[in-house]
PDB file of C-alpha atoms and ligand atoms in Angstrom:
ATOM      1  CA  MET H   1     -88.475 201.672 -54.495  1.00 97.00           C
ATOM      2  CA  ILE H   2     -89.773 200.341 -51.214  1.00 98.00           C
ATOM      3  CA  VAL H   3     -92.777 198.053 -51.471  1.00 98.00           C
ATOM      4  CA  SER H   4     -94.692 197.385 -48.294  1.00 98.00           C
ATOM      5  CA  GLY H   5     -96.816 194.482 -47.224  1.00 97.00           C
ATOM      6  CA  SER H   6     -99.991 195.414 -45.371  1.00 97.00           C
ATOM      7  CA  THR H   7     -98.474 194.415 -42.023  1.00 95.00           C
ATOM      8  CA  SER H   8     -95.472 196.747 -42.229  1.00 98.00           C
ATOM      9  CA  GLN H   9     -96.724 200.057 -43.565  1.00 97.00           C
ATOM     10  CA  ALA H  10     -95.346 202.231 -40.754  1.00 97.00           C
ATOM     11  CA  PHE H  11     -92.015 200.392 -40.838  1.00 98.00           C
ATOM     12  CA  ALA H  12     -91.806 200.795 -44.628  1.00 98.00           C
ATOM     13  CA  ALA H  13     -92.588 204.520 -44.368  1.00 98.00           C
ATOM     14  CA  ALA H  14     -89.851 204.918 -41.763  1.00 98.00           C
ATOM     15  CA  LEU H  15     -87.478 202.983 -44.022  1.00 98.00           C
ATOM     16  CA  ALA H  16     -88.345 205.271 -46.926  1.00 98.00           C
ATOM     17  CA  ASP H  17     -87.588 208.278 -44.701  1.00 98.00           C
ATOM     18  CA  ALA H  18     -84.310 206.799 -43.514  1.00 97.00           C
ATOM     19  CA  THR H  19     -83.084 205.852 -46.997  1.00 97.00           C
ATOM     20  CA  GLY H  20     -84.608 208.569 -49.165  1.00 97.00           C
ATOM     21  CA  ARG H  21     -86.184 205.892 -51.380  1.00 97.00           C
ATOM     22  CA  ASP H  22     -89.664 206.232 -52.822  1.00 97.00           C
ATOM     23  CA  LEU H  23     -92.514 204.256 -51.364  1.00 97.00           C
ATOM     24  CA  ALA H  24     -94.558 202.355 -53.961  1.00 97.00           C
ATOM     25  CA  ALA H  25     -98.355 202.311 -53.842  1.00 97.00           C
ATOM     26  CA  VAL H  26     -99.852 198.890 -53.117  1.00 97.00           C
ATOM     27  CA  GLU H  27    -103.497 197.823 -53.106  1.00 97.00           C
ATOM     28  CA  TYR H  28    -104.352 194.945 -50.803  1.00 96.00           C
ATOM     29  CA  ASP H  29    -107.441 193.069 -51.957  1.00 96.00           C
ATOM     30  CA  ARG H  30    -109.166 189.854 -51.030  1.00 96.00           C
ATOM     31  CA  PHE H  31    -111.329 187.704 -53.300  1.00 97.00           C
ATOM     32  CA  PRO H  32    -114.692 186.395 -52.071  1.00 97.00           C
ATOM     33  CA  ASP H  33    -113.134 182.975 -51.435  1.00 97.00           C
ATOM     34  CA  GLY H  34    -110.604 184.571 -49.081  1.00 96.00           C
ATOM     35  CA  GLU H  35    -107.580 184.542 -51.371  1.00 97.00           C
ATOM     36  CA  LEU H  36    -105.365 187.623 -51.239  1.00 97.00           C
ATOM     37  CA  GLN H  37    -104.187 189.793 -54.084  1.00 96.00           C
ATOM     38  CA  ALA H  38    -101.612 192.521 -53.478  1.00 96.00           C
ATOM     39  CA  THR H  39    -101.193 194.775 -56.524  1.00 96.00           C
ATOM     40  CA  LEU H  40     -98.554 197.373 -57.367  1.00 97.00           C
ATOM     41  CA  THR H  41    -100.041 200.432 -59.001  1.00 93.00           C
ATOM     42  CA  ASP H  42     -97.052 202.690 -59.683  1.00 93.00           C
ATOM     43  CA  PHE H  43     -93.883 200.607 -59.363  1.00 94.00           C
ATOM     44  CA  ALA H  44     -91.079 201.753 -61.634  1.00 91.00           C
ATOM     45  CA  ALA H  45     -87.541 200.937 -60.504  1.00 93.00           C
ATOM     46  CA  ASP H  46     -84.628 198.700 -61.259  1.00 95.00           C
ATOM     47  CA  ASP H  47     -84.369 197.537 -57.689  1.00 96.00           C
ATOM     48  CA  ALA H  48     -86.995 196.809 -55.081  1.00 98.00           C
ATOM     49  CA  VAL H  49     -86.995 196.496 -51.319  1.00 98.00           C
ATOM     50  CA  VAL H  50     -89.991 194.370 -50.372  1.00 98.00           C
ATOM     51  CA  VAL H  51     -90.895 194.784 -46.705  1.00 98.00           C
ATOM     52  CA  GLY H  52     -93.279 192.556 -44.804  1.00 98.00           C
ATOM     53  CA  SER H  53     -93.483 191.138 -41.305  1.00 98.00           C
ATOM     54  CA  THR H  54     -94.783 187.615 -41.692  1.00 98.00           C
ATOM     55  CA  VAL H  55     -97.017 187.743 -38.644  1.00 97.00           C
ATOM     56  CA  SER H  56     -99.596 185.416 -40.193  1.00 96.00           C
ATOM     57  CA  SER H  57     -99.957 182.898 -42.993  1.00 96.00           C
ATOM     58  CA  ASP H  58    -101.739 185.586 -45.036  1.00 97.00           C
ATOM     59  CA  ALA H  59     -98.789 187.904 -44.550  1.00 97.00           C
ATOM     60  CA  HIS H  60     -96.484 185.178 -45.876  1.00 97.00           C
ATOM     61  CA  VAL H  61     -98.565 184.787 -49.030  1.00 97.00           C
ATOM     62  CA  GLU H  62     -98.797 188.540 -49.508  1.00 98.00           C
ATOM     63  CA  LEU H  63     -95.007 188.840 -49.279  1.00 98.00           C
ATOM     64  CA  LEU H  64     -94.567 186.162 -51.968  1.00 98.00           C
ATOM     65  CA  GLN H  65     -97.074 187.989 -54.162  1.00 98.00           C
ATOM     66  CA  LEU H  66     -95.212 191.289 -53.804  1.00 98.00           C
ATOM     67  CA  GLN H  67     -91.892 189.639 -54.622  1.00 98.00           C
ATOM     68  CA  ASP H  68     -93.466 188.206 -57.754  1.00 98.00           C
ATOM     69  CA  ALA H  69     -95.120 191.507 -58.685  1.00 97.00           C
ATOM     70  CA  VAL H  70     -91.917 193.577 -58.459  1.00 98.00           C
ATOM     71  CA  ARG H  71     -90.077 191.152 -60.759  1.00 97.00           C
ATOM     72  CA  GLU H  72     -92.999 191.277 -63.156  1.00 96.00           C
ATOM     73  CA  ALA H  73     -92.849 195.092 -63.030  1.00 96.00           C
ATOM     74  CA  GLY H  74     -89.199 195.066 -64.047  1.00 95.00           C
ATOM     75  CA  ALA H  75     -87.119 194.942 -60.869  1.00 97.00           C
ATOM     76  CA  ASN H  76     -83.766 193.268 -61.482  1.00 97.00           C
ATOM     77  CA  GLU H  77     -82.568 193.349 -57.892  1.00 98.00           C
ATOM     78  CA  VAL H  78     -84.908 192.395 -55.053  1.00 98.00           C
ATOM     79  CA  THR H  79     -84.082 192.717 -51.364  1.00 98.00           C
ATOM     80  CA  THR H  80     -86.619 191.319 -48.943  1.00 98.00           C
ATOM     81  CA  VAL H  81     -86.838 192.797 -45.459  1.00 98.00           C
ATOM     82  CA  LEU H  82     -88.581 190.736 -42.810  1.00 98.00           C
ATOM     83  CA  PRO H  83     -88.896 193.130 -39.869  1.00 98.00           C
ATOM     84  CA  TYR H  84     -90.345 190.132 -38.026  1.00 98.00           C
ATOM     85  CA  MET H  85     -89.863 186.654 -39.406  1.00 98.00           C
ATOM     86  CA  GLY H  86     -92.800 184.440 -38.524  1.00 97.00           C
ATOM     87  CA  TYR H  87     -92.127 180.774 -37.763  1.00 97.00           C
ATOM     88  CA  ALA H  88     -88.511 181.606 -36.844  1.00 96.00           C
ATOM     89  CA  ARG H  89     -88.953 180.048 -33.417  1.00 94.00           C
ATOM     90  CA  GLN H  90     -89.845 176.714 -35.054  1.00 95.00           C
ATOM     91  CA  ASP H  91     -86.213 176.220 -36.014  1.00 94.00           C
ATOM     92  CA  ALA H  92     -85.900 172.507 -35.226  1.00 95.00           C
ATOM     93  CA  ALA H  93     -87.985 169.344 -35.382  1.00 94.00           C
ATOM     94  CA  PHE H  94     -88.533 168.159 -31.843  1.00 87.00           C
ATOM     95  CA  SER H  95     -90.121 164.818 -32.724  1.00 91.00           C
ATOM     96  CA  ASP H  96     -90.492 162.519 -35.722  1.00 93.00           C
ATOM     97  CA  GLY H  97     -92.724 163.897 -38.426  1.00 95.00           C
ATOM     98  CA  GLU H  98     -92.417 167.548 -37.414  1.00 95.00           C
ATOM     99  CA  PRO H  99     -91.329 170.029 -40.073  1.00 96.00           C
ATOM    100  CA  VAL H 100     -88.568 172.546 -39.543  1.00 97.00           C
ATOM    101  CA  SER H 101     -91.042 175.316 -40.245  1.00 97.00           C
ATOM    102  CA  ALA H 102     -88.476 178.118 -40.223  1.00 97.00           C
ATOM    103  CA  ARG H 103     -86.597 176.331 -42.997  1.00 98.00           C
ATOM    104  CA  ALA H 104     -89.761 175.751 -45.025  1.00 98.00           C
ATOM    105  CA  VAL H 105     -90.760 179.418 -44.983  1.00 98.00           C
ATOM    106  CA  ALA H 106     -87.187 180.605 -45.537  1.00 98.00           C
ATOM    107  CA  ARG H 107     -86.928 178.494 -48.674  1.00 98.00           C
ATOM    108  CA  ALA H 108     -90.191 179.892 -50.004  1.00 98.00           C
ATOM    109  CA  VAL H 109     -89.135 183.501 -49.333  1.00 98.00           C
ATOM    110  CA  SER H 110     -85.756 182.838 -50.993  1.00 98.00           C
ATOM    111  CA  THR H 111     -87.351 181.971 -54.324  1.00 98.00           C
ATOM    112  CA  GLY H 112     -88.469 185.576 -54.893  1.00 97.00           C
ATOM    113  CA  THR H 113     -85.457 187.575 -53.778  1.00 98.00           C
ATOM    114  CA  ASP H 114     -81.744 188.113 -54.144  1.00 98.00           C
ATOM    115  CA  ARG H 115     -81.098 188.940 -50.515  1.00 98.00           C
ATOM    116  CA  VAL H 116     -82.860 188.895 -47.147  1.00 98.00           C
ATOM    117  CA  LEU H 117     -82.504 191.103 -44.068  1.00 98.00           C
ATOM    118  CA  THR H 118     -84.371 190.129 -40.936  1.00 98.00           C
ATOM    119  CA  VAL H 119     -84.492 191.967 -37.629  1.00 98.00           C
ATOM    120  CA  ASN H 120     -83.452 190.072 -34.510  1.00 97.00           C
ATOM    121  CA  PRO H 121     -84.531 186.579 -35.497  1.00 96.00           C
ATOM    122  CA  HIS H 122     -84.916 184.366 -32.451  1.00 90.00           C
ATOM    123  CA  GLU H 123     -81.636 182.604 -33.380  1.00 93.00           C
ATOM    124  CA  THR H 124     -79.319 184.101 -35.976  1.00 95.00           C
ATOM    125  CA  ALA H 125     -78.721 180.575 -37.326  1.00 96.00           C
ATOM    126  CA  VAL H 126     -82.174 180.791 -38.893  1.00 97.00           C
ATOM    127  CA  CYS H 127     -80.527 182.897 -41.614  1.00 98.00           C
ATOM    128  CA  ASP H 128     -78.767 179.743 -42.832  1.00 98.00           C
ATOM    129  CA  PHE H 129     -82.139 178.339 -43.894  1.00 98.00           C
ATOM    130  CA  PHE H 130     -82.449 180.881 -46.710  1.00 98.00           C
ATOM    131  CA  THR H 131     -80.967 179.838 -50.029  1.00 98.00           C
ATOM    132  CA  VAL H 132     -79.914 183.427 -50.842  1.00 98.00           C
ATOM    133  CA  PRO H 133     -77.650 185.637 -48.707  1.00 98.00           C
ATOM    134  CA  ALA H 134     -79.518 186.459 -45.492  1.00 98.00           C
ATOM    135  CA  GLU H 135     -78.358 188.623 -42.602  1.00 98.00           C
ATOM    136  CA  PRO H 136     -79.731 189.433 -39.169  1.00 98.00           C
ATOM    137  CA  VAL H 137     -80.068 193.090 -38.182  1.00 98.00           C
ATOM    138  CA  ASP H 138     -79.792 194.049 -34.519  1.00 97.00           C
ATOM    139  CA  ALA H 139     -82.295 196.729 -33.538  1.00 98.00           C
ATOM    140  CA  ALA H 140     -82.070 196.230 -29.759  1.00 98.00           C
ATOM    141  CA  GLY H 141     -80.184 199.483 -29.328  1.00 97.00           C
ATOM    142  CA  ARG H 142     -83.313 201.346 -30.433  1.00 97.00           C
ATOM    143  CA  LEU H 143     -85.093 200.155 -27.273  1.00 98.00           C
ATOM    144  CA  ALA H 144     -83.109 202.641 -25.193  1.00 98.00           C
ATOM    145  CA  ASP H 145     -84.773 205.623 -26.904  1.00 97.00           C
ATOM    146  CA  PRO H 146     -88.195 205.584 -25.201  1.00 98.00           C
ATOM    147  CA  LEU H 147     -86.794 204.908 -21.719  1.00 98.00           C
ATOM    148  CA  PRO H 148     -86.940 207.825 -19.263  1.00 98.00           C
ATOM    149  CA  ALA H 149     -83.631 209.602 -18.699  1.00 98.00           C
ATOM    150  CA  ASP H 150     -83.925 209.341 -14.909  1.00 98.00           C
ATOM    151  CA  LEU H 151     -83.689 205.563 -14.415  1.00 98.00           C
ATOM    152  CA  ALA H 152     -82.471 204.848 -10.875  1.00 97.00           C
ATOM    153  CA  ASP H 153     -79.353 202.661 -10.816  1.00 97.00           C
ATOM    154  CA  PRO H 154     -80.791 200.742 -13.795  1.00 98.00           C
ATOM    155  CA  LEU H 155     -80.464 197.012 -14.306  1.00 97.00           C
ATOM    156  CA  PHE H 156     -80.982 195.710 -17.845  1.00 97.00           C
ATOM    157  CA  LEU H 157     -82.183 192.178 -17.361  1.00 96.00           C
ATOM    158  CA  SER H 158     -83.015 189.471 -19.881  1.00 95.00           C
ATOM    159  CA  PRO H 159     -85.514 186.811 -18.839  1.00 92.00           C
ATOM    160  CA  ASP H 160     -83.205 184.062 -20.111  1.00 90.00           C
ATOM    161  CA  GLU H 161     -79.535 183.738 -20.962  1.00 89.00           C
ATOM    162  CA  GLY H 162     -80.242 183.729 -24.705  1.00 88.00           C
ATOM    163  CA  ALA H 163     -81.273 187.387 -24.637  1.00 93.00           C
ATOM    164  CA  ILE H 164     -78.387 188.737 -22.548  1.00 95.00           C
ATOM    165  CA  ASP H 165     -76.750 190.286 -25.630  1.00 96.00           C
ATOM    166  CA  LEU H 166     -79.925 192.255 -26.297  1.00 97.00           C
ATOM    167  CA  ALA H 167     -79.896 193.527 -22.707  1.00 97.00           C
ATOM    168  CA  ALA H 168     -76.248 194.556 -23.091  1.00 98.00           C
ATOM    169  CA  THR H 169     -76.924 196.315 -26.400  1.00 98.00           C
ATOM    170  CA  THR H 170     -79.843 198.218 -24.887  1.00 98.00           C
ATOM    171  CA  ARG H 171     -77.761 199.170 -21.838  1.00 98.00           C
ATOM    172  CA  ASP H 172     -74.927 200.365 -24.076  1.00 98.00           C
ATOM    173  CA  ALA H 173     -77.343 202.498 -26.062  1.00 98.00           C
ATOM    174  CA  TYR H 174     -78.833 203.915 -22.853  1.00 98.00           C
ATOM    175  CA  GLY H 175     -75.360 204.765 -21.627  1.00 98.00           C
ATOM    176  CA  ARG H 176     -75.333 203.446 -18.077  1.00 97.00           C
ATOM    177  CA  GLY H 177     -76.513 200.545 -15.930  1.00 97.00           C
ATOM    178  CA  SER H 178     -75.618 196.932 -15.345  1.00 96.00           C
ATOM    179  CA  THR H 179     -76.825 193.729 -16.997  1.00 96.00           C
ATOM    180  CA  ASP H 180     -77.916 190.325 -15.793  1.00 94.00           C
ATOM    181  CA  TYR H 181     -80.212 187.476 -16.788  1.00 93.00           C
ATOM    182  CA  PHE H 182     -82.703 185.097 -15.246  1.00 90.00           C
ATOM    183  CA  GLU H 183     -82.816 181.366 -15.804  1.00 82.00           C
ATOM    184  CA  LYS H 184     -86.076 180.440 -17.484  1.00 76.00           C
ATOM    185  CA  GLU H 185     -87.914 177.163 -17.768  1.00 77.00           C
ATOM    186  CA  ARG H 186     -91.034 176.592 -19.822  1.00 76.00           C
ATOM    187  CA  ASP H 187     -93.366 173.630 -19.457  1.00 75.00           C
ATOM    188  CA  TYR H 188     -94.217 172.962 -23.112  1.00 73.00           C
ATOM    189  CA  ASP H 189     -97.332 170.984 -22.174  1.00 74.00           C
ATOM    190  CA  THR H 190     -98.971 173.757 -20.181  1.00 75.00           C
ATOM    191  CA  GLY H 191     -97.086 176.806 -21.512  1.00 72.00           C
ATOM    192  CA  ALA H 192     -96.315 177.796 -17.905  1.00 76.00           C
ATOM    193  CA  VAL H 193     -93.068 179.688 -17.403  1.00 75.00           C
ATOM    194  CA  THR H 194     -90.921 179.863 -14.292  1.00 79.00           C
ATOM    195  CA  VAL H 195     -87.900 182.070 -13.849  1.00 76.00           C
ATOM    196  CA  GLU H 196     -85.190 181.629 -11.262  1.00 74.00           C
ATOM    197  CA  PRO H 197     -83.896 184.881  -9.851  1.00 65.00           C
ATOM    198  CA  SER H 198     -80.249 185.694 -10.421  1.00 78.00           C
ATOM    199  CA  ASP H 199     -78.205 187.079  -7.546  1.00 77.00           C
ATOM    200  CA  ALA H 200     -78.527 190.630  -8.819  1.00 80.00           C
ATOM    201  CA  ALA H 201     -79.761 193.046  -6.163  1.00 88.00           C
ATOM    202  CA  VAL H 202     -82.848 194.793  -7.485  1.00 93.00           C
ATOM    203  CA  ALA H 203     -84.334 196.480  -4.401  1.00 94.00           C
ATOM    204  CA  ASP H 204     -85.144 200.138  -5.130  1.00 96.00           C
ATOM    205  CA  ARG H 205     -83.597 199.904  -8.600  1.00 97.00           C
ATOM    206  CA  ASP H 206     -85.326 200.516 -11.902  1.00 98.00           C
ATOM    207  CA  VAL H 207     -85.254 197.335 -13.976  1.00 98.00           C
ATOM    208  CA  VAL H 208     -85.500 197.207 -17.757  1.00 98.00           C
ATOM    209  CA  LEU H 209     -86.496 193.769 -18.970  1.00 98.00           C
ATOM    210  CA  VAL H 210     -85.221 193.120 -22.507  1.00 98.00           C
ATOM    211  CA  ASP H 211     -86.195 190.257 -24.807  1.00 97.00           C
ATOM    212  CA  ASP H 212     -86.454 189.591 -28.517  1.00 97.00           C
ATOM    213  CA  ILE H 213     -90.213 189.019 -28.428  1.00 97.00           C
ATOM    214  CA  VAL H 214     -93.168 189.201 -26.104  1.00 97.00           C
ATOM    215  CA  ALA H 215     -95.648 186.623 -27.387  1.00 96.00           C
ATOM    216  CA  THR H 216     -98.051 185.344 -24.728  1.00 96.00           C
ATOM    217  CA  GLY H 217     -96.448 187.575 -22.096  1.00 96.00           C
ATOM    218  CA  SER H 218     -95.897 184.608 -19.762  1.00 94.00           C
ATOM    219  CA  THR H 219     -92.135 185.077 -19.624  1.00 93.00           C
ATOM    220  CA  MET H 220     -92.252 188.778 -18.869  1.00 96.00           C
ATOM    221  CA  SER H 221     -95.126 188.625 -16.390  1.00 96.00           C
ATOM    222  CA  GLU H 222     -93.329 185.920 -14.436  1.00 94.00           C
ATOM    223  CA  ALA H 223     -90.156 188.028 -14.420  1.00 94.00           C
ATOM    224  CA  ILE H 224     -92.097 191.098 -13.262  1.00 96.00           C
ATOM    225  CA  ALA H 225     -93.597 189.093 -10.395  1.00 94.00           C
ATOM    226  CA  VAL H 226     -90.160 187.987  -9.212  1.00 92.00           C
ATOM    227  CA  LEU H 227     -88.761 191.503  -9.471  1.00 94.00           C
ATOM    228  CA  THR H 228     -91.695 193.043  -7.626  1.00 94.00           C
ATOM    229  CA  ASP H 229     -91.315 190.447  -4.912  1.00 92.00           C
ATOM    230  CA  ARG H 230     -87.706 191.463  -4.550  1.00 92.00           C
ATOM    231  CA  GLY H 231     -88.476 195.158  -4.173  1.00 94.00           C
ATOM    232  CA  ALA H 232     -87.612 196.539  -7.601  1.00 96.00           C
ATOM    233  CA  ALA H 233     -88.705 200.153  -8.093  1.00 97.00           C
ATOM    234  CA  ARG H 234     -90.067 200.514 -11.641  1.00 98.00           C
ATOM    235  CA  VAL H 235     -90.104 197.601 -14.113  1.00 98.00           C
ATOM    236  CA  PHE H 236     -90.075 198.435 -17.820  1.00 98.00           C
ATOM    237  CA  VAL H 237     -90.791 195.739 -20.401  1.00 98.00           C
ATOM    238  CA  THR H 238     -88.931 196.198 -23.682  1.00 98.00           C
ATOM    239  CA  CYS H 239     -88.746 193.912 -26.687  1.00 98.00           C
ATOM    240  CA  VAL H 240     -87.868 194.144 -30.346  1.00 98.00           C
ATOM    241  CA  HIS H 241     -91.001 192.298 -31.509  1.00 98.00           C
ATOM    242  CA  PRO H 242     -94.149 193.235 -29.530  1.00 98.00           C
ATOM    243  CA  MET H 243     -96.291 190.340 -30.728  1.00 98.00           C
ATOM    244  CA  LEU H 244     -98.521 190.632 -27.628  1.00 98.00           C
ATOM    245  CA  ALA H 245    -100.771 187.720 -28.588  1.00 97.00           C
ATOM    246  CA  ALA H 246    -104.162 187.155 -26.962  1.00 95.00           C
ATOM    247  CA  ASP H 247    -104.227 188.636 -23.435  1.00 97.00           C
ATOM    248  CA  ALA H 248    -100.494 189.348 -23.184  1.00 97.00           C
ATOM    249  CA  ARG H 249    -100.951 193.082 -22.724  1.00 97.00           C
ATOM    250  CA  THR H 250    -103.415 192.554 -19.881  1.00 97.00           C
ATOM    251  CA  LYS H 251    -101.090 190.021 -18.248  1.00 97.00           C
ATOM    252  CA  LEU H 252     -98.244 192.514 -18.237  1.00 97.00           C
ATOM    253  CA  GLU H 253    -100.386 195.316 -16.858  1.00 97.00           C
ATOM    254  CA  ARG H 254    -101.768 193.051 -14.142  1.00 97.00           C
ATOM    255  CA  ALA H 255     -98.253 191.940 -13.261  1.00 96.00           C
ATOM    256  CA  GLY H 256     -97.422 195.592 -12.578  1.00 96.00           C
ATOM    257  CA  THR H 257     -95.203 196.780 -15.406  1.00 97.00           C
ATOM    258  CA  THR H 258     -94.515 200.506 -15.453  1.00 98.00           C
ATOM    259  CA  ALA H 259     -94.492 200.697 -19.261  1.00 98.00           C
ATOM    260  CA  ILE H 260     -94.064 198.491 -22.321  1.00 98.00           C
ATOM    261  CA  PHE H 261     -91.919 199.573 -25.252  1.00 98.00           C
ATOM    262  CA  GLY H 262     -91.369 197.714 -28.511  1.00 98.00           C
ATOM    263  CA  THR H 263     -90.248 198.526 -32.024  1.00 98.00           C
ATOM    264  CA  ASP H 264     -92.372 198.650 -35.153  1.00 98.00           C
ATOM    265  CA  THR H 265     -91.264 195.261 -36.497  1.00 98.00           C
ATOM    266  CA  ILE H 266     -94.741 194.290 -35.362  1.00 98.00           C
ATOM    267  CA  GLU H 267     -96.977 197.331 -35.415  1.00 96.00           C
ATOM    268  CA  ARG H 268     -98.747 197.690 -32.081  1.00 97.00           C
ATOM    269  CA  PRO H 269     -99.771 200.593 -29.821  1.00 96.00           C
ATOM    270  CA  VAL H 270     -96.561 199.970 -27.809  1.00 97.00           C
ATOM    271  CA  SER H 271     -94.332 200.345 -30.900  1.00 98.00           C
ATOM    272  CA  ALA H 272     -92.600 203.394 -29.478  1.00 97.00           C
ATOM    273  CA  VAL H 273     -89.561 203.350 -31.719  1.00 98.00           C
ATOM    274  CA  SER H 274     -88.718 202.309 -35.261  1.00 98.00           C
ATOM    275  CA  ALA H 275     -86.282 199.537 -36.141  1.00 98.00           C
ATOM    276  CA  ALA H 276     -86.091 200.911 -39.691  1.00 98.00           C
ATOM    277  CA  PRO H 277     -82.911 202.993 -39.180  1.00 97.00           C
ATOM    278  CA  ALA H 278     -81.030 199.814 -38.216  1.00 97.00           C
ATOM    279  CA  VAL H 279     -82.203 198.188 -41.456  1.00 98.00           C
ATOM    280  CA  ALA H 280     -81.475 201.313 -43.491  1.00 98.00           C
ATOM    281  CA  ASP H 281     -77.833 201.111 -42.431  1.00 94.00           C
ATOM    282  CA  ARG H 282     -77.610 197.664 -44.056  1.00 96.00           C
ATOM    283  CA  LEU H 283     -79.348 198.357 -47.365  1.00 95.00           C
TER     284      LEU H 283
HETATM  285  C1  R5P W 301     -87.792 182.641 -25.953  1.00 94.75           C
HETATM  286  O1  R5P W 301     -86.694 182.163 -25.743  1.00 94.75           O
HETATM  287  C2  R5P W 301     -87.983 184.056 -26.384  1.00 94.75           C
HETATM  288  O2  R5P W 301     -86.804 184.790 -26.284  1.00 94.75           O
HETATM  289  C3  R5P W 301     -89.050 184.740 -25.579  1.00 94.75           C
HETATM  290  O3  R5P W 301     -88.629 184.821 -24.228  1.00 94.75           O
HETATM  291  C4  R5P W 301     -90.339 184.002 -25.623  1.00 94.75           C
HETATM  292  O4  R5P W 301     -90.624 183.572 -26.916  1.00 94.75           O
HETATM  293  C5  R5P W 301     -91.461 184.880 -25.106  1.00 94.75           C
HETATM  294  O5  R5P W 301     -92.657 184.153 -25.199  1.00 94.75           O
HETATM  295  P1  R5P W 301     -93.872 184.419 -24.224  1.00 94.75           P
HETATM  296  O6  R5P W 301     -94.180 185.885 -24.269  1.00 94.75           O
HETATM  297  O7  R5P W 301     -94.961 183.577 -24.830  1.00 94.75           O
HETATM  298  O8  R5P W 301     -93.490 183.944 -22.876  1.00 94.75           O
END
């Protein structure tokens, strides 16, 4: 059975559809002191797929509770799916005294499961932090689905070199177009992002920006500004994880994006396509 955390109900439903597995009923409650309690009401299976994007500290706790509950209800085999793994970008200690937060949460998640699947973690090496077998799942190809069929001489562009593979995967799934990347620098004191244009000609072309995550929207809005300045036709923002924190959505609209498309690893109004089929293939 598939057991969903409160943050991933649409993803879990899509996963149930894609795999033909039943979806367990879960009640999500909160005590007066703020503590969470997620309760299974009809779980009956030998194996469980616990699904939860850890978009907040509460979501982390809820996931641990569900892992515990399925074991208690008799599951012998537990697979945990993290459509979005929170804290994955904190994958190193940058100064004395800092935790490696990705490792800390990975260890905690590992205690309640036999296996982990996580969709497009920021770095695949984060999977090594789990103490059970853990694999990344690439859902970038799904980002081609919501794009219009009439893209003009499309360029699939990643805002930094680290995401060029995602741009290539999306281009391959779309079926035509070229790929390139910008060089990005972030000032970690101010959060300001600058991108250096590549040599790619963008005038009158439709550009599809592709990244693993849009968080504050600074990276994408800076890229849109450069592309607009250089005469790009339409600029589409695509990402696997549409975190869209704070005013990110407004920033992107103000920067002049044509449309924003993400997957349902983080459930937002822009979640135009499901990453669940990519996970289903690996279950
Ligand atoms: C960083 O390397 C990531 O791939 C994203 O580009 C970054 O995390 C996006 O963050 P923001 O939306 O805050 O600029």
